[in-house]
Amino acid sequence: MRDDIRIPSRGEQIAAYVYRPDATGGDAPCVVMAHGFSATRDDGLPGYAEAFRDAGFVVVLFDYRHFGASTGEPRQLLDIARQHDDYRAVIGWARGLDGVDPDRIVVWGSSFSGGHVLAIAAADPRIAAVISQAPHTDSIPTLMLVPPRNIARLVVAGLRDQLGAWLGRPPRLVAAAGDPGTLAAMTAPEAKPGFAALVGQNSKWRNEFAARLMLTFGFYRPGLKTKRLKMPLLMCVCDNDATTPVAPAVKAAKRAPRAELRHYPYGHFDIYHDPQVKADQVAFLHRTVQGVPA
């Protein structure tokens, strides 16, 4: 059903699943995909990979360095630039993969990686199409959803973590998701149960990340790059999203020359469990990458 392989990236090994469709009669298009904030390849994403495989796509689903089954020390280091590097490494590897059409690479992202794929595609016009669901497009409105007391505590933790890193100490970790009123990056009522519904018994997900991210998080605004996307973009937004604000994502989609925008009537984590979303994404790929009439 899938191969579990390793892809080199800057001296480390990226763990990836490779899904291959039945014989396609030629080189197939390929979807490169990774998860969002702290999550791993096993957390709700194999269902998407299987849907794309069954539609005739090779799929490469990977863990970032420092997370899941990939190598990289310290663990749980969520570094935006490194995660972008990992997308680029996997895309480059996929372009050389036997049976893959190197000019039909699709990048897929969700939540935090929904922003990553916008930034990656803006810098790589060879990308054939982009799918971004429940995306993090702008950190400024996202931070407005975080209680001010938590912002202050997270920044202090980030400063201590960065200072400790310079001194060679282990990372200072904080929770990725927590109950309202606790200290975590995400404390909306949907966050903790949302992760619980995604994470299986054998998942390598850990509910923590290195706090130094908070020193750069506020400057991350990948949605501003969508006007540079020349390829088709499918943006799937959740109208009741309490984790990544909807309005900035809608604006980002409107800036993209070839965007399709789809709305879904639920919260941030519900999108992973909706078969209609997968069907909509497959239909988008049929039209834009495979040339199948609607």
PDB file of C-alpha atoms in Angstrom:
ATOM      1  CA  MET A   1       0.000   0.000   0.000  1.00  0.00           C
ATOM      2  CA  ARG A   2       2.876   2.384   0.765  1.00  0.00           C
ATOM      3  CA  ASP A   3       6.640   2.461   1.217  1.00  0.00           C
ATOM      4  CA  ASP A   4       8.314   3.954   4.287  1.00  0.00           C
ATOM      5  CA  ILE A   5      11.457   5.712   3.040  1.00  0.00           C
ATOM      6  CA  ARG A   6      14.035   8.312   4.099  1.00  0.00           C
ATOM      7  CA  ILE A   7      14.960  11.466   2.175  1.00  0.00           C
ATOM      8  CA  PRO A   8      18.168  13.384   2.943  1.00  0.00           C
ATOM      9  CA  SER A   9      17.867  17.027   4.022  1.00  0.00           C
ATOM     10  CA  ARG A  10      20.880  19.013   5.232  1.00  0.00           C
ATOM     11  CA  GLY A  11      22.550  16.063   6.910  1.00  0.00           C
ATOM     12  CA  GLU A  12      19.341  14.642   8.422  1.00  0.00           C
ATOM     13  CA  GLN A  13      16.791  12.088   7.255  1.00  0.00           C
ATOM     14  CA  ILE A  14      13.188  12.993   6.469  1.00  0.00           C
ATOM     15  CA  ALA A  15      10.795  10.101   7.080  1.00  0.00           C
ATOM     16  CA  ALA A  16       8.195   9.789   4.329  1.00  0.00           C
ATOM     17  CA  TYR A  17       5.482   7.478   3.113  1.00  0.00           C
ATOM     18  CA  VAL A  18       5.318   6.996  -0.652  1.00  0.00           C
ATOM     19  CA  TYR A  19       1.980   5.934  -2.084  1.00  0.00           C
ATOM     20  CA  ARG A  20       1.810   4.747  -5.694  1.00  0.00           C
ATOM     21  CA  PRO A  21      -1.297   4.347  -7.816  1.00  0.00           C
ATOM     22  CA  ASP A  22      -2.004   1.383 -10.042  1.00  0.00           C
ATOM     23  CA  ALA A  23      -0.339   1.487 -13.452  1.00  0.00           C
ATOM     24  CA  THR A  24      -1.075   4.843 -15.095  1.00  0.00           C
ATOM     25  CA  GLY A  25       0.440   4.282 -18.539  1.00  0.00           C
ATOM     26  CA  GLY A  26       3.085   6.944 -18.041  1.00  0.00           C
ATOM     27  CA  ASP A  27       4.652   9.230 -15.488  1.00  0.00           C
ATOM     28  CA  ALA A  28       2.088  10.245 -12.875  1.00  0.00           C
ATOM     29  CA  PRO A  29       1.601  13.574 -11.145  1.00  0.00           C
ATOM     30  CA  CYS A  30       2.704  13.709  -7.509  1.00  0.00           C
ATOM     31  CA  VAL A  31       1.314  15.309  -4.348  1.00  0.00           C
ATOM     32  CA  VAL A  32       3.880  16.354  -1.723  1.00  0.00           C
ATOM     33  CA  MET A  33       2.249  16.854   1.679  1.00  0.00           C
ATOM     34  CA  ALA A  34       3.036  17.448   5.348  1.00  0.00           C
ATOM     35  CA  HIS A  35       1.097  18.332   8.478  1.00  0.00           C
ATOM     36  CA  GLY A  36       0.637  21.537  10.427  1.00  0.00           C
ATOM     37  CA  PHE A  37       1.714  22.803  13.839  1.00  0.00           C
ATOM     38  CA  SER A  38       3.546  19.949  15.659  1.00  0.00           C
ATOM     39  CA  ALA A  39       1.514  17.143  14.044  1.00  0.00           C
ATOM     40  CA  THR A  40       2.998  14.142  12.212  1.00  0.00           C
ATOM     41  CA  ARG A  41       2.343  12.212   9.030  1.00  0.00           C
ATOM     42  CA  ASP A  42       0.163   9.609  10.766  1.00  0.00           C
ATOM     43  CA  ASP A  43      -2.238  12.144  12.284  1.00  0.00           C
ATOM     44  CA  GLY A  44      -5.261  12.255  10.015  1.00  0.00           C
ATOM     45  CA  LEU A  45      -3.331  12.541   6.726  1.00  0.00           C
ATOM     46  CA  PRO A  46      -3.150   8.960   5.371  1.00  0.00           C
ATOM     47  CA  GLY A  47      -6.807   9.222   4.348  1.00  0.00           C
ATOM     48  CA  TYR A  48      -5.966  12.163   2.075  1.00  0.00           C
ATOM     49  CA  ALA A  49      -2.930  10.357   0.678  1.00  0.00           C
ATOM     50  CA  GLU A  50      -5.033   7.301  -0.129  1.00  0.00           C
ATOM     51  CA  ALA A  51      -7.678   9.439  -1.854  1.00  0.00           C
ATOM     52  CA  PHE A  52      -5.035  11.102  -4.028  1.00  0.00           C
ATOM     53  CA  ARG A  53      -3.371   7.759  -4.786  1.00  0.00           C
ATOM     54  CA  ASP A  54      -6.699   6.260  -5.816  1.00  0.00           C
ATOM     55  CA  ALA A  55      -7.160   9.254  -8.138  1.00  0.00           C
ATOM     56  CA  GLY A  56      -3.925   8.375  -9.967  1.00  0.00           C
ATOM     57  CA  PHE A  57      -1.322  10.402  -8.063  1.00  0.00           C
ATOM     58  CA  VAL A  58       1.931   9.365  -6.489  1.00  0.00           C
ATOM     59  CA  VAL A  59       1.919  10.820  -2.957  1.00  0.00           C
ATOM     60  CA  VAL A  60       4.873  11.662  -0.730  1.00  0.00           C
ATOM     61  CA  LEU A  61       3.720  12.321   2.851  1.00  0.00           C
ATOM     62  CA  PHE A  62       6.514  13.341   5.207  1.00  0.00           C
ATOM     63  CA  ASP A  63       7.495  14.373   8.721  1.00  0.00           C
ATOM     64  CA  TYR A  64       9.592  17.515   9.167  1.00  0.00           C
ATOM     65  CA  ARG A  65      13.035  17.191  10.670  1.00  0.00           C
ATOM     66  CA  HIS A  66      12.876  17.261  14.487  1.00  0.00           C
ATOM     67  CA  PHE A  67       9.380  15.689  14.461  1.00  0.00           C
ATOM     68  CA  GLY A  68       7.788  12.269  14.214  1.00  0.00           C
ATOM     69  CA  ALA A  69       9.924   9.597  12.569  1.00  0.00           C
ATOM     70  CA  SER A  70      12.399  12.042  11.008  1.00  0.00           C
ATOM     71  CA  THR A  71      15.793  12.693  12.528  1.00  0.00           C
ATOM     72  CA  GLY A  72      16.983  16.027  13.892  1.00  0.00           C
ATOM     73  CA  GLU A  73      18.053  17.344  17.263  1.00  0.00           C
ATOM     74  CA  PRO A  74      16.763  18.882  19.383  1.00  0.00           C
ATOM     75  CA  ARG A  75      13.394  17.234  19.144  1.00  0.00           C
ATOM     76  CA  GLN A  76      10.263  19.361  18.711  1.00  0.00           C
ATOM     77  CA  LEU A  77      12.183  22.267  17.152  1.00  0.00           C
ATOM     78  CA  LEU A  78       9.541  24.054  15.078  1.00  0.00           C
ATOM     79  CA  ASP A  79      11.577  26.260  12.761  1.00  0.00           C
ATOM     80  CA  ILE A  80       9.682  27.789   9.839  1.00  0.00           C
ATOM     81  CA  ALA A  81      12.725  28.137   7.568  1.00  0.00           C
ATOM     82  CA  ARG A  82      13.738  24.528   8.212  1.00  0.00           C
ATOM     83  CA  GLN A  83      10.241  23.298   7.447  1.00  0.00           C
ATOM     84  CA  HIS A  84      10.338  25.217   4.163  1.00  0.00           C
ATOM     85  CA  ASP A  85      13.701  23.584   3.445  1.00  0.00           C
ATOM     86  CA  ASP A  86      12.136  20.187   4.072  1.00  0.00           C
ATOM     87  CA  TYR A  87       9.319  20.865   1.597  1.00  0.00           C
ATOM     88  CA  ARG A  88      11.897  21.898  -1.001  1.00  0.00           C
ATOM     89  CA  ALA A  89      14.032  18.812  -0.300  1.00  0.00           C
ATOM     90  CA  VAL A  90      11.060  16.477  -0.711  1.00  0.00           C
ATOM     91  CA  ILE A  91       9.859  18.263  -3.857  1.00  0.00           C
ATOM     92  CA  GLY A  92      13.328  17.959  -5.387  1.00  0.00           C
ATOM     93  CA  TRP A  93      13.501  14.287  -4.435  1.00  0.00           C
ATOM     94  CA  ALA A  94      10.026  13.631  -5.860  1.00  0.00           C
ATOM     95  CA  ARG A  95      10.949  15.265  -9.168  1.00  0.00           C
ATOM     96  CA  GLY A  96      13.635  12.612  -9.603  1.00  0.00           C
ATOM     97  CA  LEU A  97      11.439   9.712  -8.493  1.00  0.00           C
ATOM     98  CA  ASP A  98      10.838   6.961 -11.022  1.00  0.00           C
ATOM     99  CA  GLY A  99       7.305   7.142 -12.407  1.00  0.00           C
ATOM    100  CA  VAL A 100       6.727  10.794 -11.458  1.00  0.00           C
ATOM    101  CA  ASP A 101       6.190  13.628 -13.923  1.00  0.00           C
ATOM    102  CA  PRO A 102       8.548  16.325 -12.557  1.00  0.00           C
ATOM    103  CA  ASP A 103       6.425  19.107 -14.035  1.00  0.00           C
ATOM    104  CA  ARG A 104       3.240  17.967 -12.294  1.00  0.00           C
ATOM    105  CA  ILE A 105       4.167  18.336  -8.627  1.00  0.00           C
ATOM    106  CA  VAL A 106       1.348  19.481  -6.334  1.00  0.00           C
ATOM    107  CA  VAL A 107       2.022  20.858  -2.851  1.00  0.00           C
ATOM    108  CA  TRP A 108      -0.591  20.224  -0.148  1.00  0.00           C
ATOM    109  CA  GLY A 109      -0.694  21.764   3.317  1.00  0.00           C
ATOM    110  CA  SER A 110      -3.077  22.080   6.238  1.00  0.00           C
ATOM    111  CA  SER A 111      -3.224  24.613   9.063  1.00  0.00           C
ATOM    112  CA  PHE A 112       0.372  25.820   9.641  1.00  0.00           C
ATOM    113  CA  SER A 113       1.595  23.974   6.534  1.00  0.00           C
ATOM    114  CA  GLY A 114      -1.320  25.477   4.625  1.00  0.00           C
ATOM    115  CA  GLY A 115       0.730  28.654   4.868  1.00  0.00           C
ATOM    116  CA  HIS A 116       3.993  26.866   4.091  1.00  0.00           C
ATOM    117  CA  VAL A 117       2.764  25.663   0.696  1.00  0.00           C
ATOM    118  CA  LEU A 118       1.774  29.207  -0.295  1.00  0.00           C
ATOM    119  CA  ALA A 119       5.300  30.424   0.428  1.00  0.00           C
ATOM    120  CA  ILE A 120       6.910  27.432  -1.295  1.00  0.00           C
ATOM    121  CA  ALA A 121       4.829  27.750  -4.466  1.00  0.00           C
ATOM    122  CA  ALA A 122       5.351  31.523  -4.628  1.00  0.00           C
ATOM    123  CA  ALA A 123       9.079  30.847  -4.993  1.00  0.00           C
ATOM    124  CA  ASP A 124       8.764  27.856  -7.358  1.00  0.00           C
ATOM    125  CA  PRO A 125       6.715  28.574 -10.501  1.00  0.00           C
ATOM    126  CA  ARG A 126       7.292  24.990 -11.630  1.00  0.00           C
ATOM    127  CA  ILE A 127       4.766  23.766  -9.026  1.00  0.00           C
ATOM    128  CA  ALA A 128       1.680  22.563 -10.902  1.00  0.00           C
ATOM    129  CA  ALA A 129      -0.991  23.292  -8.273  1.00  0.00           C
ATOM    130  CA  VAL A 130      -1.491  24.101  -4.583  1.00  0.00           C
ATOM    131  CA  ILE A 131      -4.028  22.853  -2.044  1.00  0.00           C
ATOM    132  CA  SER A 132      -4.201  24.779   1.230  1.00  0.00           C
ATOM    133  CA  GLN A 133      -6.807  23.828   3.820  1.00  0.00           C
ATOM    134  CA  ALA A 134      -7.763  25.619   7.050  1.00  0.00           C
ATOM    135  CA  PRO A 135      -4.579  27.606   6.416  1.00  0.00           C
ATOM    136  CA  HIS A 136      -2.469  29.774   8.659  1.00  0.00           C
ATOM    137  CA  THR A 137      -1.989  32.761   6.360  1.00  0.00           C
ATOM    138  CA  ASP A 138      -1.162  35.627   8.739  1.00  0.00           C
ATOM    139  CA  SER A 139       0.250  35.456  12.267  1.00  0.00           C
ATOM    140  CA  ILE A 140      -0.966  38.897  13.311  1.00  0.00           C
ATOM    141  CA  PRO A 141      -4.727  38.094  13.340  1.00  0.00           C
ATOM    142  CA  THR A 142      -3.896  34.641  14.686  1.00  0.00           C
ATOM    143  CA  LEU A 143      -2.155  36.190  17.691  1.00  0.00           C
ATOM    144  CA  MET A 144      -5.228  38.328  18.293  1.00  0.00           C
ATOM    145  CA  LEU A 145      -7.045  35.097  19.192  1.00  0.00           C
ATOM    146  CA  VAL A 146      -4.470  34.295  21.888  1.00  0.00           C
ATOM    147  CA  PRO A 147      -5.085  35.650  25.407  1.00  0.00           C
ATOM    148  CA  PRO A 148      -2.662  38.563  26.046  1.00  0.00           C
ATOM    149  CA  ARG A 149      -1.363  36.901  29.213  1.00  0.00           C
ATOM    150  CA  ASN A 150      -0.428  33.832  27.185  1.00  0.00           C
ATOM    151  CA  ILE A 151       1.352  35.926  24.566  1.00  0.00           C
ATOM    152  CA  ALA A 152       3.513  37.486  27.258  1.00  0.00           C
ATOM    153  CA  ARG A 153       4.274  34.127  28.857  1.00  0.00           C
ATOM    154  CA  LEU A 154       5.071  32.512  25.504  1.00  0.00           C
ATOM    155  CA  VAL A 155       7.450  35.310  24.546  1.00  0.00           C
ATOM    156  CA  VAL A 156       9.234  35.032  27.889  1.00  0.00           C
ATOM    157  CA  ALA A 157       9.492  31.267  27.398  1.00  0.00           C
ATOM    158  CA  GLY A 158      10.817  31.899  23.894  1.00  0.00           C
ATOM    159  CA  LEU A 159      13.511  34.247  25.164  1.00  0.00           C
ATOM    160  CA  ARG A 160      14.586  31.744  27.802  1.00  0.00           C
ATOM    161  CA  ASP A 161      14.603  28.946  25.238  1.00  0.00           C
ATOM    162  CA  GLN A 162      16.709  30.909  22.778  1.00  0.00           C
ATOM    163  CA  LEU A 163      19.162  31.945  25.472  1.00  0.00           C
ATOM    164  CA  GLY A 164      19.397  28.336  26.598  1.00  0.00           C
ATOM    165  CA  ALA A 165      20.018  27.231  23.002  1.00  0.00           C
ATOM    166  CA  TRP A 166      22.948  29.641  22.728  1.00  0.00           C
ATOM    167  CA  LEU A 167      24.328  28.133  25.934  1.00  0.00           C
ATOM    168  CA  GLY A 168      23.917  24.581  24.676  1.00  0.00           C
ATOM    169  CA  ARG A 169      20.992  23.668  26.924  1.00  0.00           C
ATOM    170  CA  PRO A 170      18.013  21.439  26.011  1.00  0.00           C
ATOM    171  CA  PRO A 171      15.001  23.263  24.567  1.00  0.00           C
ATOM    172  CA  ARG A 172      12.376  24.832  26.785  1.00  0.00           C
ATOM    173  CA  LEU A 173       9.166  23.160  25.630  1.00  0.00           C
ATOM    174  CA  VAL A 174       5.610  24.453  25.858  1.00  0.00           C
ATOM    175  CA  ALA A 175       2.337  22.775  24.924  1.00  0.00           C
ATOM    176  CA  ALA A 176       1.026  23.009  21.385  1.00  0.00           C
ATOM    177  CA  ALA A 177      -2.625  22.530  22.420  1.00  0.00           C
ATOM    178  CA  GLY A 178      -4.293  23.014  25.786  1.00  0.00           C
ATOM    179  CA  ASP A 179      -7.588  23.718  27.485  1.00  0.00           C
ATOM    180  CA  PRO A 180      -8.841  27.325  27.616  1.00  0.00           C
ATOM    181  CA  GLY A 181      -7.013  29.194  30.351  1.00  0.00           C
ATOM    182  CA  THR A 182      -3.868  27.048  30.202  1.00  0.00           C
ATOM    183  CA  LEU A 183      -0.513  27.958  28.672  1.00  0.00           C
ATOM    184  CA  ALA A 184      -0.300  26.582  25.136  1.00  0.00           C
ATOM    185  CA  ALA A 185       0.021  27.862  21.582  1.00  0.00           C
ATOM    186  CA  MET A 186      -3.606  26.878  20.867  1.00  0.00           C
ATOM    187  CA  THR A 187      -6.205  27.128  23.609  1.00  0.00           C
ATOM    188  CA  ALA A 188      -9.467  27.557  21.699  1.00  0.00           C
ATOM    189  CA  PRO A 189     -12.123  25.096  22.922  1.00  0.00           C
ATOM    190  CA  GLU A 190     -11.659  23.113  19.697  1.00  0.00           C
ATOM    191  CA  ALA A 191      -7.877  22.691  20.000  1.00  0.00           C
ATOM    192  CA  LYS A 192      -7.277  19.942  22.533  1.00  0.00           C
ATOM    193  CA  PRO A 193     -10.203  17.688  21.500  1.00  0.00           C
ATOM    194  CA  GLY A 194      -9.340  18.381  17.864  1.00  0.00           C
ATOM    195  CA  PHE A 195      -5.855  16.966  18.295  1.00  0.00           C
ATOM    196  CA  ALA A 196      -7.204  14.066  20.348  1.00  0.00           C
ATOM    197  CA  ALA A 197      -9.470  13.094  17.448  1.00  0.00           C
ATOM    198  CA  LEU A 198      -6.561  13.193  14.985  1.00  0.00           C
ATOM    199  CA  VAL A 199      -3.895  11.355  16.935  1.00  0.00           C
ATOM    200  CA  GLY A 200      -3.981   7.562  16.830  1.00  0.00           C
ATOM    201  CA  GLN A 201      -2.617   5.108  19.374  1.00  0.00           C
ATOM    202  CA  ASN A 202       0.679   4.628  17.508  1.00  0.00           C
ATOM    203  CA  SER A 203       1.225   8.288  16.639  1.00  0.00           C
ATOM    204  CA  LYS A 204       4.596   9.906  17.291  1.00  0.00           C
ATOM    205  CA  TRP A 205       2.945  13.264  18.022  1.00  0.00           C
ATOM    206  CA  ARG A 206       4.084  15.039  21.162  1.00  0.00           C
ATOM    207  CA  ASN A 207       2.060  17.922  22.545  1.00  0.00           C
ATOM    208  CA  GLU A 208       5.010  20.298  22.808  1.00  0.00           C
ATOM    209  CA  PHE A 209       7.324  22.516  20.799  1.00  0.00           C
ATOM    210  CA  ALA A 210      10.457  24.575  21.429  1.00  0.00           C
ATOM    211  CA  ALA A 211       9.320  27.970  22.694  1.00  0.00           C
ATOM    212  CA  ARG A 212      11.890  29.940  20.648  1.00  0.00           C
ATOM    213  CA  LEU A 213       9.426  29.843  17.740  1.00  0.00           C
ATOM    214  CA  MET A 214       7.455  32.591  19.465  1.00  0.00           C
ATOM    215  CA  LEU A 215      10.268  35.083  18.791  1.00  0.00           C
ATOM    216  CA  THR A 216       9.673  34.867  15.025  1.00  0.00           C
ATOM    217  CA  PHE A 217       6.085  33.623  14.775  1.00  0.00           C
ATOM    218  CA  GLY A 218       4.525  37.088  14.578  1.00  0.00           C
ATOM    219  CA  PHE A 219       6.471  37.911  11.421  1.00  0.00           C
ATOM    220  CA  TYR A 220       5.177  34.918   9.452  1.00  0.00           C
ATOM    221  CA  ARG A 221       2.603  36.096   6.891  1.00  0.00           C
ATOM    222  CA  PRO A 222       2.667  33.636   3.973  1.00  0.00           C
ATOM    223  CA  GLY A 223      -0.768  34.693   2.738  1.00  0.00           C
ATOM    224  CA  LEU A 224       0.733  37.933   1.451  1.00  0.00           C
ATOM    225  CA  LYS A 225       2.593  35.924  -1.208  1.00  0.00           C
ATOM    226  CA  THR A 226      -0.456  34.545  -3.012  1.00  0.00           C
ATOM    227  CA  LYS A 227      -0.487  37.268  -5.665  1.00  0.00           C
ATOM    228  CA  ARG A 228       2.692  35.599  -6.985  1.00  0.00           C
ATOM    229  CA  LEU A 229       1.018  32.212  -7.485  1.00  0.00           C
ATOM    230  CA  LYS A 230       0.614  31.591 -11.202  1.00  0.00           C
ATOM    231  CA  MET A 231      -0.577  28.009 -10.791  1.00  0.00           C
ATOM    232  CA  PRO A 232      -4.082  26.889  -9.717  1.00  0.00           C
ATOM    233  CA  LEU A 233      -4.768  27.205  -5.983  1.00  0.00           C
ATOM    234  CA  LEU A 234      -7.546  25.524  -4.008  1.00  0.00           C
ATOM    235  CA  MET A 235      -8.167  27.204  -0.650  1.00  0.00           C
ATOM    236  CA  CYS A 236     -10.461  25.297   1.727  1.00  0.00           C
ATOM    237  CA  VAL A 237     -11.558  27.364   4.731  1.00  0.00           C
ATOM    238  CA  CYS A 238     -13.618  26.462   7.807  1.00  0.00           C
ATOM    239  CA  ASP A 239     -16.190  29.150   8.542  1.00  0.00           C
ATOM    240  CA  ASN A 240     -16.232  28.437  12.300  1.00  0.00           C
ATOM    241  CA  ASP A 241     -12.441  28.179  12.620  1.00  0.00           C
ATOM    242  CA  ALA A 242     -11.296  29.389  16.059  1.00  0.00           C
ATOM    243  CA  THR A 243      -7.632  28.487  15.502  1.00  0.00           C
ATOM    244  CA  THR A 244      -6.659  30.042  12.158  1.00  0.00           C
ATOM    245  CA  PRO A 245      -8.809  33.092  11.282  1.00  0.00           C
ATOM    246  CA  VAL A 246     -10.921  32.801   8.155  1.00  0.00           C
ATOM    247  CA  ALA A 247     -10.828  36.415   6.901  1.00  0.00           C
ATOM    248  CA  PRO A 248      -7.076  36.531   6.152  1.00  0.00           C
ATOM    249  CA  ALA A 249      -7.304  33.226   4.275  1.00  0.00           C
ATOM    250  CA  VAL A 250     -10.186  34.526   2.146  1.00  0.00           C
ATOM    251  CA  LYS A 251      -8.191  37.676   1.339  1.00  0.00           C
ATOM    252  CA  ALA A 252      -5.170  35.555   0.444  1.00  0.00           C
ATOM    253  CA  ALA A 253      -7.255  33.469  -1.943  1.00  0.00           C
ATOM    254  CA  LYS A 254      -8.681  36.584  -3.604  1.00  0.00           C
ATOM    255  CA  ARG A 255      -5.168  37.869  -4.268  1.00  0.00           C
ATOM    256  CA  ALA A 256      -4.186  34.692  -6.148  1.00  0.00           C
ATOM    257  CA  PRO A 257      -4.795  34.927  -9.906  1.00  0.00           C
ATOM    258  CA  ARG A 258      -6.103  31.352 -10.276  1.00  0.00           C
ATOM    259  CA  ALA A 259      -7.623  30.561  -6.898  1.00  0.00           C
ATOM    260  CA  GLU A 260     -10.704  28.548  -6.091  1.00  0.00           C
ATOM    261  CA  LEU A 261     -12.180  29.203  -2.642  1.00  0.00           C
ATOM    262  CA  ARG A 262     -14.377  26.679  -0.844  1.00  0.00           C
ATOM    263  CA  HIS A 263     -16.132  27.210   2.477  1.00  0.00           C
ATOM    264  CA  TYR A 264     -17.063  24.486   4.958  1.00  0.00           C
ATOM    265  CA  PRO A 265     -19.519  25.055   7.827  1.00  0.00           C
ATOM    266  CA  TYR A 266     -17.495  23.881  10.833  1.00  0.00           C
ATOM    267  CA  GLY A 267     -14.389  24.371  12.973  1.00  0.00           C
ATOM    268  CA  HIS A 268     -10.678  24.017  12.310  1.00  0.00           C
ATOM    269  CA  PHE A 269     -10.266  20.301  13.049  1.00  0.00           C
ATOM    270  CA  ASP A 270     -13.530  19.037  11.557  1.00  0.00           C
ATOM    271  CA  ILE A 271     -12.179  19.333   8.029  1.00  0.00           C
ATOM    272  CA  TYR A 272      -9.968  16.256   8.544  1.00  0.00           C
ATOM    273  CA  HIS A 273     -13.025  14.058   9.037  1.00  0.00           C
ATOM    274  CA  ASP A 274     -15.177  15.299   6.135  1.00  0.00           C
ATOM    275  CA  PRO A 275     -15.104  13.033   3.053  1.00  0.00           C
ATOM    276  CA  GLN A 276     -16.562  15.855   0.953  1.00  0.00           C
ATOM    277  CA  VAL A 277     -13.328  17.836   1.382  1.00  0.00           C
ATOM    278  CA  LYS A 278     -11.268  14.983  -0.045  1.00  0.00           C
ATOM    279  CA  ALA A 279     -13.730  14.630  -2.928  1.00  0.00           C
ATOM    280  CA  ASP A 280     -13.512  18.370  -3.648  1.00  0.00           C
ATOM    281  CA  GLN A 281      -9.718  18.261  -3.610  1.00  0.00           C
ATOM    282  CA  VAL A 282      -9.597  15.248  -5.920  1.00  0.00           C
ATOM    283  CA  ALA A 283     -11.999  16.975  -8.330  1.00  0.00           C
ATOM    284  CA  PHE A 284      -9.771  20.066  -8.292  1.00  0.00           C
ATOM    285  CA  LEU A 285      -6.723  17.936  -9.125  1.00  0.00           C
ATOM    286  CA  HIS A 286      -8.598  16.127 -11.897  1.00  0.00           C
ATOM    287  CA  ARG A 287      -9.457  19.479 -13.535  1.00  0.00           C
ATOM    288  CA  THR A 288      -6.206  21.344 -13.046  1.00  0.00           C
ATOM    289  CA  VAL A 289      -3.456  18.706 -13.137  1.00  0.00           C
ATOM    290  CA  GLN A 290      -4.867  15.713 -14.966  1.00  0.00           C
ATOM    291  CA  GLY A 291      -7.029  17.621 -17.448  1.00  0.00           C
ATOM    292  CA  VAL A 292     -10.165  15.615 -16.680  1.00  0.00           C
ATOM    293  CA  PRO A 293     -13.358  17.532 -17.613  1.00  0.00           C
ATOM    294  CA  ALA A 294     -15.582  18.501 -14.682  1.00  0.00           C
TER     295      ALA A 294
END
